[in-house]
Coordinates of C-alpha atoms and ligand atoms in Angstrom, one line a residue:
X130 CA -93.2 106.6 -123.1
X131 CA -90.5 108.2 -121.1
X132 CA -88.5 105.0 -121.2
X133 CA -87.8 105.7 -124.9
X134 CA -85.5 108.5 -123.9
X135 CA -83.0 106.1 -122.4
X136 CA -82.1 103.8 -125.2
X137 CA -78.4 104.4 -125.0
X138 CA -78.5 103.5 -121.3
X139 CA -79.9 100.1 -122.0
X140 CA -77.7 99.5 -125.1
X141 CA -74.7 100.2 -122.9
X142 CA -76.1 97.9 -120.2
X143 CA -76.5 95.2 -122.8
X144 CA -73.0 95.4 -124.1
X145 CA -71.6 95.3 -120.6
X146 CA -73.7 92.2 -119.7
X147 CA -73.8 90.3 -123.0
X148 CA -70.5 91.2 -124.8
X149 CA -70.2 87.6 -125.9
X150 CA -72.9 88.1 -128.5
X151 CA -71.1 90.7 -130.6
X152 CA -73.3 90.3 -133.8
X153 CA -76.3 91.4 -131.9
X154 CA -76.9 95.1 -132.0
X155 CA -79.1 95.3 -129.0
X156 CA -81.4 93.4 -126.7
X157 CA -84.7 95.1 -126.4
X158 CA -85.6 96.0 -122.9
X159 CA -88.4 98.2 -121.6
X160 CA -86.4 100.9 -123.4
X161 CA -85.0 99.3 -126.4
X162 CA -85.4 101.6 -129.4
X163 CA -82.0 102.6 -130.7
X164 CA -81.1 106.2 -131.4
X165 CA -81.3 105.5 -135.2
X166 CA -84.8 104.1 -134.8
X167 CA -86.1 107.3 -133.1
X168 CA -86.5 109.3 -136.3
X169 CA -89.7 111.2 -136.4
X170 CA -91.6 111.0 -139.6
X171 CA -94.5 113.5 -139.7
X172 CA -97.4 113.8 -139.5
X173 CA -97.2 113.0 -135.8
X174 CA -100.1 112.6 -133.3
X175 CA -100.8 115.5 -130.9
X176 CA -100.7 115.0 -127.2
X177 CA -104.5 114.7 -127.0
X178 CA -104.4 112.2 -129.8
X179 CA -101.7 110.1 -128.0
X180 CA -103.9 110.0 -124.9
X181 CA -106.9 109.0 -126.9
X182 CA -105.0 106.2 -128.7
X183 CA -104.5 104.5 -125.3
X184 CA -108.3 104.2 -124.8
X185 CA -108.9 101.9 -127.8
X186 CA -112.3 100.7 -126.6
X187 CA -115.2 102.9 -125.4
X188 CA -119.0 103.0 -125.6
X189 CA -121.6 104.9 -127.4
X190 CA -125.0 105.3 -125.8
X191 CA -127.9 106.2 -128.1
X192 CA -130.7 107.2 -125.8
X193 CA -133.0 110.1 -126.4
X194 CA -136.5 110.9 -127.7
X195 CA -136.2 108.2 -130.4
X196 CA -136.1 105.5 -127.7
X197 CA -139.7 106.4 -126.8
X198 CA -141.0 106.8 -130.4
X199 CA -139.3 103.6 -131.6
X200 CA -137.4 105.6 -134.3
X201 CA -133.9 106.0 -135.6
X202 CA -134.2 109.6 -136.9
X203 CA -136.9 111.7 -135.2
X204 CA -138.5 114.5 -137.3
X205 CA -138.3 117.0 -134.4
X206 CA -142.0 117.4 -133.7
X207 CA -142.5 114.8 -130.9
X208 CA -143.7 116.7 -127.7
X209 CA -141.2 116.8 -124.9
X210 CA -143.7 115.1 -122.7
X211 CA -143.0 111.8 -124.5
X212 CA -139.6 111.5 -122.9
X213 CA -140.2 109.6 -119.7
X214 CA -137.8 106.9 -118.5
X215 CA -139.2 105.4 -115.3
X216 CA -136.0 103.8 -114.0
X217 CA -133.1 105.7 -115.5
X218 CA -129.9 104.4 -113.9
X219 CA -126.7 105.9 -115.2
X220 CA -124.7 103.9 -112.6
X221 CA -126.0 100.7 -114.2
X222 CA -124.8 101.9 -117.6
X223 CA -121.4 102.9 -116.4
X224 CA -120.8 99.7 -114.3
X225 CA -121.8 97.6 -117.3
X226 CA -119.6 99.5 -119.7
X227 CA -116.6 99.5 -117.3
X228 CA -116.8 95.8 -116.6
X229 CA -116.7 95.1 -120.3
X230 CA -113.3 96.7 -120.4
X231 CA -114.3 100.0 -122.0
X232 CA -112.6 103.2 -120.9
X233 CA -115.3 105.9 -121.7
X234 CA -118.8 106.6 -122.9
X235 CA -120.1 109.0 -125.5
X236 CA -123.8 110.0 -125.1
X237 CA -126.2 111.4 -127.6
X238 CA -126.8 114.7 -125.8
X239 CA -128.7 115.9 -128.9
X240 CA -129.6 113.8 -131.9
X241 CA -130.9 115.0 -135.3
X242 CA -134.4 115.7 -133.8
X243 CA -133.0 118.4 -131.6
X244 CA -134.2 117.1 -128.2
X245 CA -131.7 117.9 -125.5
X246 CA -130.8 115.6 -122.6
X247 CA -129.8 118.5 -120.5
X248 CA -131.8 121.6 -119.6
X249 CA -130.3 123.9 -122.1
X250 CA -131.2 127.5 -121.5
X251 CA -131.3 128.1 -125.3
X252 CA -134.3 125.9 -126.1
X253 CA -137.6 124.7 -124.7
X254 CA -137.1 121.3 -126.4
X255 CA -135.3 119.5 -123.7
X256 CA -135.7 117.4 -120.5
X257 CA -136.8 120.5 -118.6
X258 CA -140.3 120.2 -120.3
X259 CA -140.5 116.4 -119.9
X260 CA -142.2 114.5 -117.1
X261 CA -138.8 112.8 -116.2
X262 CA -137.9 114.0 -112.7
X263 CA -140.7 116.6 -113.1
X264 CA -138.6 118.5 -115.5
X265 CA -135.8 118.9 -113.0
X266 CA -133.6 116.3 -114.4
X267 CA -130.2 116.7 -116.2
X268 CA -129.1 113.4 -117.8
X269 CA -125.7 114.7 -118.8
X270 CA -125.1 115.6 -115.2
X271 CA -126.3 112.2 -113.9
X272 CA -124.0 110.5 -116.4
X273 CA -121.0 112.8 -115.5
X274 CA -121.5 111.9 -111.8
X275 CA -121.6 108.2 -112.5
X276 CA -118.5 108.4 -114.8
X277 CA -116.7 110.2 -112.1
X278 CA -117.7 107.7 -109.5
X279 CA -116.6 104.7 -111.5
X280 CA -113.6 106.2 -113.3
X281 CA -114.9 106.3 -116.9
X282 CA -114.3 109.1 -119.3
X283 CA -117.3 111.1 -120.7
X284 CA -117.8 112.2 -124.3
X285 CA -120.7 114.0 -126.0
X286 CA -122.5 113.7 -129.3
X287 CA -124.0 117.0 -130.4
X288 CA -125.8 116.7 -133.8
X289 CA -125.0 119.6 -136.1
X290 CA -128.3 118.8 -137.9
X291 CA -131.3 119.9 -135.9
X292 CA -134.7 119.1 -137.3
X293 CA -136.5 121.0 -134.5
X294 CA -134.9 124.4 -134.6
X295 CA -136.7 127.1 -136.5
X296 CA -133.5 128.7 -137.7
X297 CA -131.7 125.7 -139.0
X298 CA -130.1 126.7 -142.3
X299 CA -129.4 130.2 -141.1
X300 CA -126.6 131.9 -139.2
X301 CA -128.7 132.1 -136.1
X302 CA -128.7 128.4 -135.8
X303 CA -124.9 128.3 -135.8
X304 CA -124.9 130.7 -132.8
X305 CA -127.4 128.4 -131.1
X306 CA -125.3 125.3 -131.9
X307 CA -122.2 126.9 -130.4
X308 CA -124.0 128.1 -127.3
X309 CA -125.1 124.6 -126.7
X310 CA -121.6 123.3 -127.2
X311 CA -120.5 125.9 -124.7
X312 CA -122.9 124.6 -122.1
X313 CA -121.9 121.0 -122.6
X314 CA -118.2 121.8 -122.5
X315 CA -118.4 124.0 -119.4
X316 CA -120.8 122.4 -117.0
X317 CA -119.9 118.7 -116.9
X318 CA -116.2 118.4 -116.1
X319 CA -113.6 116.9 -118.4
X320 CA -114.9 115.7 -121.8
X321 CA -112.6 113.3 -123.6
X322 CA -114.3 113.4 -127.1
X323 CA -116.7 115.6 -128.9
X324 CA -118.6 113.8 -131.7
X325 CA -120.0 115.6 -134.7
X326 CA -122.1 113.5 -137.0
X327 CA -122.0 113.9 -140.8
X328 CA -125.7 113.5 -141.5
X329 CA -127.2 117.0 -142.0
X330 CA -129.7 118.9 -144.0
X331 CA -133.0 117.5 -145.2
X332 CA -136.7 117.5 -144.2
X333 CA -137.8 118.4 -140.7
X334 CA -140.2 120.1 -138.4
X335 CA -138.1 123.3 -138.1
X336 CA -140.3 125.1 -135.6
X337 CA -143.4 124.2 -137.5
X338 CA -142.2 125.1 -141.0
X339 CA -142.1 121.4 -142.0
X340 CA -140.0 121.9 -145.0
X341 CA -136.8 120.7 -146.6
X342 CA -133.6 122.5 -145.8
X343 CA -130.3 121.9 -147.6
X344 CA -127.1 123.4 -146.3
X345 CA -123.7 123.7 -148.0
X346 CA -121.8 121.1 -145.9
X347 CA -118.5 122.7 -146.7
X348 CA -119.3 126.2 -145.6
X349 CA -122.5 126.4 -143.5
X350 CA -121.1 125.2 -140.2
X351 CA -117.8 127.3 -140.3
X352 CA -116.1 124.5 -138.5
X353 CA -112.8 126.3 -137.8
X354 CA -114.6 128.6 -135.4
X355 CA -116.5 125.8 -133.7
X356 CA -113.3 123.8 -133.4
X357 CA -111.6 126.7 -131.7
X358 CA -114.4 126.8 -129.1
X359 CA -113.7 123.2 -128.2
X360 CA -110.0 123.8 -128.0
X361 CA -110.6 126.7 -125.7
X362 CA -113.1 125.1 -123.4
X363 CA -111.7 121.5 -123.4
X364 CA -108.2 121.6 -124.7
X365 CA -107.7 117.8 -124.0
X366 CA -110.8 116.7 -125.9
X367 CA -110.4 115.0 -129.3
X368 CA -112.9 116.1 -132.0
X369 CA -114.5 113.4 -134.2
X370 CA -116.1 114.1 -137.5
X371 CA -116.0 112.4 -141.0
X372 CA -113.0 114.7 -141.6
X373 CA -111.3 115.1 -138.2
X374 CA -109.6 117.3 -137.1
X375 CA -108.5 114.7 -134.5
X376 CA -110.3 111.4 -135.4
X377 CA -112.2 110.4 -138.5
X378 CA -114.9 108.0 -139.5
X379 CA -113.8 104.5 -140.5
X380 CA -116.3 104.6 -143.4
X381 CA -118.8 101.9 -142.4
X382 CA -121.1 101.0 -139.5
X383 CA -120.4 97.3 -139.6
X384 CA -117.3 97.3 -137.4
X385 CA -114.3 96.8 -139.6
X386 CA -111.3 99.0 -140.2
X387 CA -109.4 98.3 -143.4
X388 CA -106.5 95.9 -143.4
X389 CA -104.3 98.7 -144.7
X390 CA -105.0 101.5 -142.2
X391 CA -102.9 104.7 -142.2
X392 CA -103.5 107.4 -139.6
X393 CA -102.0 110.0 -142.0
X394 CA -104.4 111.5 -144.6
X395 CA -104.7 114.5 -146.9
X396 CA -107.0 116.4 -144.7
X397 CA -107.9 118.9 -147.4
X398 CA -109.6 116.2 -149.4
X399 CA -112.1 115.6 -146.6
X400 CA -115.2 117.4 -145.3
X401 CA -118.0 116.3 -142.9
X402 CA -120.9 114.6 -144.7
X403 CA -119.0 113.9 -147.9
X404 CA -120.6 111.2 -150.0
X405 CA -117.7 109.1 -151.2
X406 CA -116.1 108.8 -147.8
X407 CA -115.4 105.1 -148.2
X408 CA -112.6 105.6 -150.6
X409 CA -110.6 107.3 -147.9
X410 CA -111.1 104.6 -145.2
X411 CA -107.5 103.3 -145.5
X412 CA -106.0 106.7 -145.0
X413 CA -103.0 107.7 -147.2
X414 CA -99.4 106.6 -146.7
X415 CA -98.1 110.1 -147.5
X416 CA -101.0 112.0 -146.0
X417 CA -100.3 115.4 -144.5
X418 CA -102.3 115.1 -141.2
X419 CA -102.5 112.6 -138.4
X420 CA -106.2 111.6 -138.2
X421 CA -106.7 108.0 -137.2
X422 CA -110.0 106.2 -137.7
X423 CA -112.7 105.4 -135.1
X424 CA -114.9 102.3 -135.8
X425 CA -118.4 102.9 -134.6
X426 CA -120.8 100.0 -134.6
X427 CA -123.9 99.1 -132.7
X428 CA -124.4 95.9 -130.6
X429 CA -127.8 95.7 -132.2
X430 CA -129.0 96.4 -135.8
X431 CA -130.2 99.9 -134.8
X432 CA -128.5 102.7 -133.0
X433 CA -131.5 103.2 -130.8
X434 CA -133.4 100.6 -128.7
X435 CA -136.2 98.8 -130.4
X436 CA -138.0 96.0 -128.5
X437 CA -138.2 93.8 -131.7
X438 CA -134.4 93.8 -131.8
X439 CA -134.0 92.2 -128.3
X440 CA -133.2 88.9 -130.0
X441 CA -130.8 90.5 -132.5
X442 CA -128.0 91.5 -130.1
X443 CA -124.7 90.6 -131.6
X444 CA -123.1 87.4 -130.1
X445 CA -119.9 87.6 -128.0
X446 CA -118.0 85.8 -130.9
X447 CA -119.3 88.4 -133.4
X448 CA -118.3 91.2 -131.1
X449 CA -114.9 89.6 -130.7
X450 CA -114.4 89.6 -134.5
X451 CA -115.2 93.3 -134.5
X452 CA -112.7 93.9 -131.7
X453 CA -110.0 92.2 -133.7
X454 CA -110.9 94.0 -136.9
X455 CA -111.0 97.5 -135.4
X456 CA -108.5 97.8 -132.6
X457 CA -106.4 95.2 -134.2
X458 CA -106.3 97.2 -137.4
X459 CA -105.0 100.5 -136.1
X460 CA -108.4 101.9 -135.2
X461 CA -110.4 102.4 -132.0
X462 CA -113.7 100.7 -131.2
X463 CA -116.8 102.8 -130.3
X464 CA -119.4 100.2 -129.5
X465 CA -122.9 101.4 -129.3
X466 CA -125.3 100.1 -126.6
X467 CA -128.9 101.4 -127.0
X468 CA -130.4 102.1 -123.5
X469 CA -134.0 100.9 -123.3
X470 CA -137.2 102.8 -122.3
X471 CA -136.8 102.1 -118.6
X472 CA -133.5 104.0 -118.9
X473 CA -131.3 100.8 -118.5
X474 CA -129.1 98.6 -120.5
X475 CA -131.1 95.6 -121.5
X476 CA -130.1 92.2 -120.0
X477 CA -129.4 90.7 -123.5
X478 CA -126.9 93.5 -124.2
X479 CA -125.3 93.1 -120.7
X480 CA -124.8 89.4 -121.3
X481 CA -123.3 89.9 -124.7
X482 CA -120.8 92.4 -123.2
X483 CA -119.9 90.0 -120.4
X484 CA -119.3 87.3 -123.0
X485 CA -117.1 89.6 -125.1
X486 CA -115.0 90.6 -122.2
X487 CA -114.5 87.0 -121.1
X488 CA -113.4 86.1 -124.7
X489 CA -111.0 89.0 -124.9
X490 CA -109.5 88.3 -121.4
X491 CA -108.9 84.7 -122.5
X492 CA -107.4 85.7 -125.8
X493 CA -104.9 88.0 -124.2
X494 CA -104.5 86.2 -120.9
X495 CA -100.8 85.6 -121.2
X496 CA -98.2 87.2 -123.4
X497 CA -95.9 84.3 -123.9
X498 CA -93.1 86.6 -125.1
X499 CA -93.0 88.4 -121.8
X500 CA -89.7 86.7 -120.8
X501 CA -88.4 86.5 -124.4
X502 CA -85.1 88.0 -125.5
X503 CA -85.6 90.5 -128.3
X504 CA -82.9 91.0 -130.8
X505 CA -82.4 93.8 -133.3
X506 CA -80.1 92.3 -136.0
X507 CA -80.9 95.3 -138.2
X508 CA -83.5 98.0 -137.9
X509 CA -85.9 96.1 -140.1
X510 CA -85.9 92.8 -138.2
X511 CA -87.2 92.0 -134.7
X512 CA -86.2 88.6 -133.5
X513 CA -87.9 87.0 -130.6
X514 CA -86.2 84.2 -128.7
X515 CA -88.4 82.3 -126.2
X516 CA -86.8 80.3 -123.4
X517 CA -88.6 77.1 -124.7
X518 CA -90.8 76.4 -127.8
X519 CA -94.4 77.5 -127.2
X520 CA -97.7 77.3 -129.1
X521 CA -99.2 80.6 -130.2
X522 CA -101.8 81.8 -132.7
X523 CA -102.0 85.5 -132.2
X524 CA -99.3 88.2 -132.6
X525 CA -99.8 91.8 -131.5
X526 CA -97.6 94.3 -133.3
X527 CA -97.2 98.0 -132.4
X528 CA -95.3 100.9 -133.8
X529 CA -94.2 103.7 -131.5
X530 CA -96.6 106.1 -133.1
X531 CA -95.2 109.1 -131.2
X532 CA -92.6 108.9 -134.0
X533 CA -95.2 108.6 -136.8
X534 CA -96.5 105.6 -138.7
X535 CA -93.8 104.1 -140.9
X536 CA -94.4 100.5 -141.8
X537 CA -96.2 99.6 -145.1
X538 CA -95.3 95.9 -145.4
X539 CA -94.1 93.1 -143.1
X540 CA -94.1 89.3 -142.6
X541 CA -93.9 87.1 -139.6
X542 CA -91.6 84.0 -139.7
X543 CA -90.8 81.1 -137.4
X544 CA -87.7 79.0 -137.4
X545 CA -88.5 75.3 -137.9
X546 CA -86.4 72.2 -138.5
X547 CA -86.8 72.9 -142.2
X548 CA -85.7 76.5 -141.8
X549 CA -87.6 79.8 -141.7
X550 CA -91.3 79.7 -142.6
X551 CA -93.7 82.6 -143.2
X552 CA -96.8 82.3 -141.0
X553 CA -98.4 85.6 -141.6
X554 CA -98.0 88.9 -143.4
X555 CA -99.5 92.3 -143.7
X556 CA -99.2 95.9 -144.7
X557 CA -99.7 98.6 -142.1
X558 CA -99.2 98.3 -138.3
X559 CA -99.7 101.7 -136.6
X560 CA -100.9 101.8 -133.0
X561 CA -101.8 98.1 -133.0
X562 CA -102.1 95.3 -135.4
X563 CA -103.4 91.8 -134.4
X564 CA -102.7 88.8 -136.7
X565 CA -104.4 85.5 -136.1
X566 CA -103.3 82.2 -137.7
X567 CA -103.4 78.5 -137.1
X568 CA -101.3 77.5 -134.0
X569 CA -97.6 77.1 -134.5
X570 CA -95.0 76.0 -132.0
X571 CA -91.7 77.7 -132.0
X572 CA -89.1 79.4 -129.9
X573 CA -87.6 81.6 -132.6
X574 CA -89.8 84.2 -134.3
X575 CA -89.0 87.0 -136.7
X576 CA -91.0 90.1 -137.5
X577 CA -89.5 91.2 -140.8
X578 CA -90.3 94.7 -142.0
X579 CA -90.2 94.7 -145.8
X580 CA -91.1 98.3 -146.4
X581 CA -91.1 101.4 -144.2
X582 CA -90.8 105.2 -144.6
X583 CA -87.7 105.1 -142.4
X584 CA -86.2 102.9 -139.8
X585 CA -89.2 101.3 -138.2
X586 CA -89.9 102.0 -134.5
X587 CA -91.5 98.7 -133.6
X588 CA -92.3 98.2 -129.9
X589 CA -91.9 94.7 -128.4
X590 CA -94.3 92.3 -130.1
X591 CA -96.5 90.1 -128.1
X592 CA -97.5 86.5 -128.6
X593 CA -100.7 84.8 -127.4
X594 CA -102.3 81.4 -127.5
X595 CA -106.1 81.4 -127.9
X596 CA -108.5 78.5 -127.6
X597 CA -110.6 80.2 -130.2
X598 CA -108.5 79.6 -133.2
X599 CA -109.3 81.1 -136.6
Ligands
FUL135 C1 -125.2 108.4 -138.1 C2 -126.5 109.0 -137.5 O1 -127.3 109.5 -138.6 C3 -127.1 107.9 -136.8 O2 -128.4 108.2 -136.4 C4 -126.2 107.5 -135.6 O3 -126.2 108.6 -134.7 C5 -124.8 107.2 -136.1 C6 -123.8 107.0 -135.1 O4 -124.3 108.2 -137.0 O5 -124.6 109.2 -139.0

C-alpha cells in the first residue's frame, strides 16, 4: 500500500498534464487517494490482519480419527490403532488446493475427540500409537513440508474441547491444552492462522469416566493467557474464534456472509461458544474492535469424509455462489475439503475445485476498467470513464481498509441516452464487495457513496463481464 503515501505527487502530475479539465479534482492513478480521503477512522486492522485480508480464499482439511469411524464428533474412546491411512499424500492435498486458487490450509490437528495428528509428548492418544508409518509418522510435519514445497500457508485447528482427556474441566487440562499449542506453534515453521472452535463441554470418554462435563465458556479457558502464548510464539498468526481476537465466525456453516458486513464489532459483547451468535453476524457500524468474519463451509454436507456423500459434493456453480457471497461480502472463504480414508482428496472434490477455479478465472478474466480514467468530482463520487462503451455485469468495490471501514450505503449508476440510471446499490463495502447485475453497456459509470463515517477511501473499482449472468 506504499503507493498511498504519494497522493500529492500524482495529484500534481495530473494538474501538470491535464490542466484543461479544471473541474476535476484528481485523476486516480495507482496512487490516487487524496490527502483528505486518508483520514483514519478506528478501529483499524493490525498488520497481521492486513496480511490475512490479502489471502481471501484458503482451505480447511477435516481429517482425523472421525475419517475412520465415519463420524462427525468422536466420543474420544476409539483406540489409536483405528487411525490408518494407507496412501496418505499431503503433496496431493496441497497441489489440489493450490491449483484451485487457495492460499493456505488449516488442518484439524486435534478435533473434539482429542486424537492428535502429531506425536505430542503430552498424550498417548496420537499418531504415535497408530499403525500409520508404524507409529513414526507426524502428519503436521508432512503437511508443513508439502506447504513449504508448493508455497501454501499452514494453519492449525486445535479443539479446546477434548473428549478424551481425563482432566477436561479442570485447570490441569488448560495446562495440557497450552502445552499442545506450544508444540504446534514451535515445531512446524510459520503458522498463519490458529483456529479455536466454539463447541465445548458435554459428554465424553474423559479417560474412562464417561460422564458429562460442562464448563463455563466465559472463564474456563482463560483465553487472554492462551492468546498471549500465540502472540509470543507466532506473532504474525491470526487467531480465529467465535469472538476473535483477530477473526470471528460468520455465524452459519452454509457459506454466506451478510449483505451488510462490518469488520468493526463491540468485542466485549462476544465470547466463544455463545448461543445467539447469529445476531452479531453483520458486525456493528460503530463497533470498538476490528474483527472481520471468516466464512467456513464444507464442499460436502459433512466436515469429515463419508463415502455415502461422494455424490453430494457441491457443484462448481454452487461453490461459485459461495465465493461471491463470502469474499464478495467483506469476508474470507475457508472451504473445507474432507480427506478420505486413503489419505487423499477424493476425485469428486478435486473435480469440483477445478470447476470452481475455472469459473472464477472466467468471471475475473479481464478488468475492463483497467485503462479507464477515474475521476474524483467530490470525495463521495468515483466516476469511471472507459475509452469506449463496454458490456459488464460485475463490479468489484474496495475500500482502503488500512484507513478503517467507512461506507454504509452506496449506489452504482451508468450514463445512458436517457440520463443517469441506477443499476445496483448496497450498504457496506469493506475489503471487497462484488455486485452482480444484468449486463449493461456503458462508457461512463459512477460509484456514488450515499453514507460514510468520513470521506470514503475507495480504491479503483473494477468491472467485469461474465458469461454466467445472474
Ligand atoms: C464446528 C465443529 O463442531 C465441527 O465439527 C467442525 O469442526 C466445524 C468447523 O466447527 O463447530
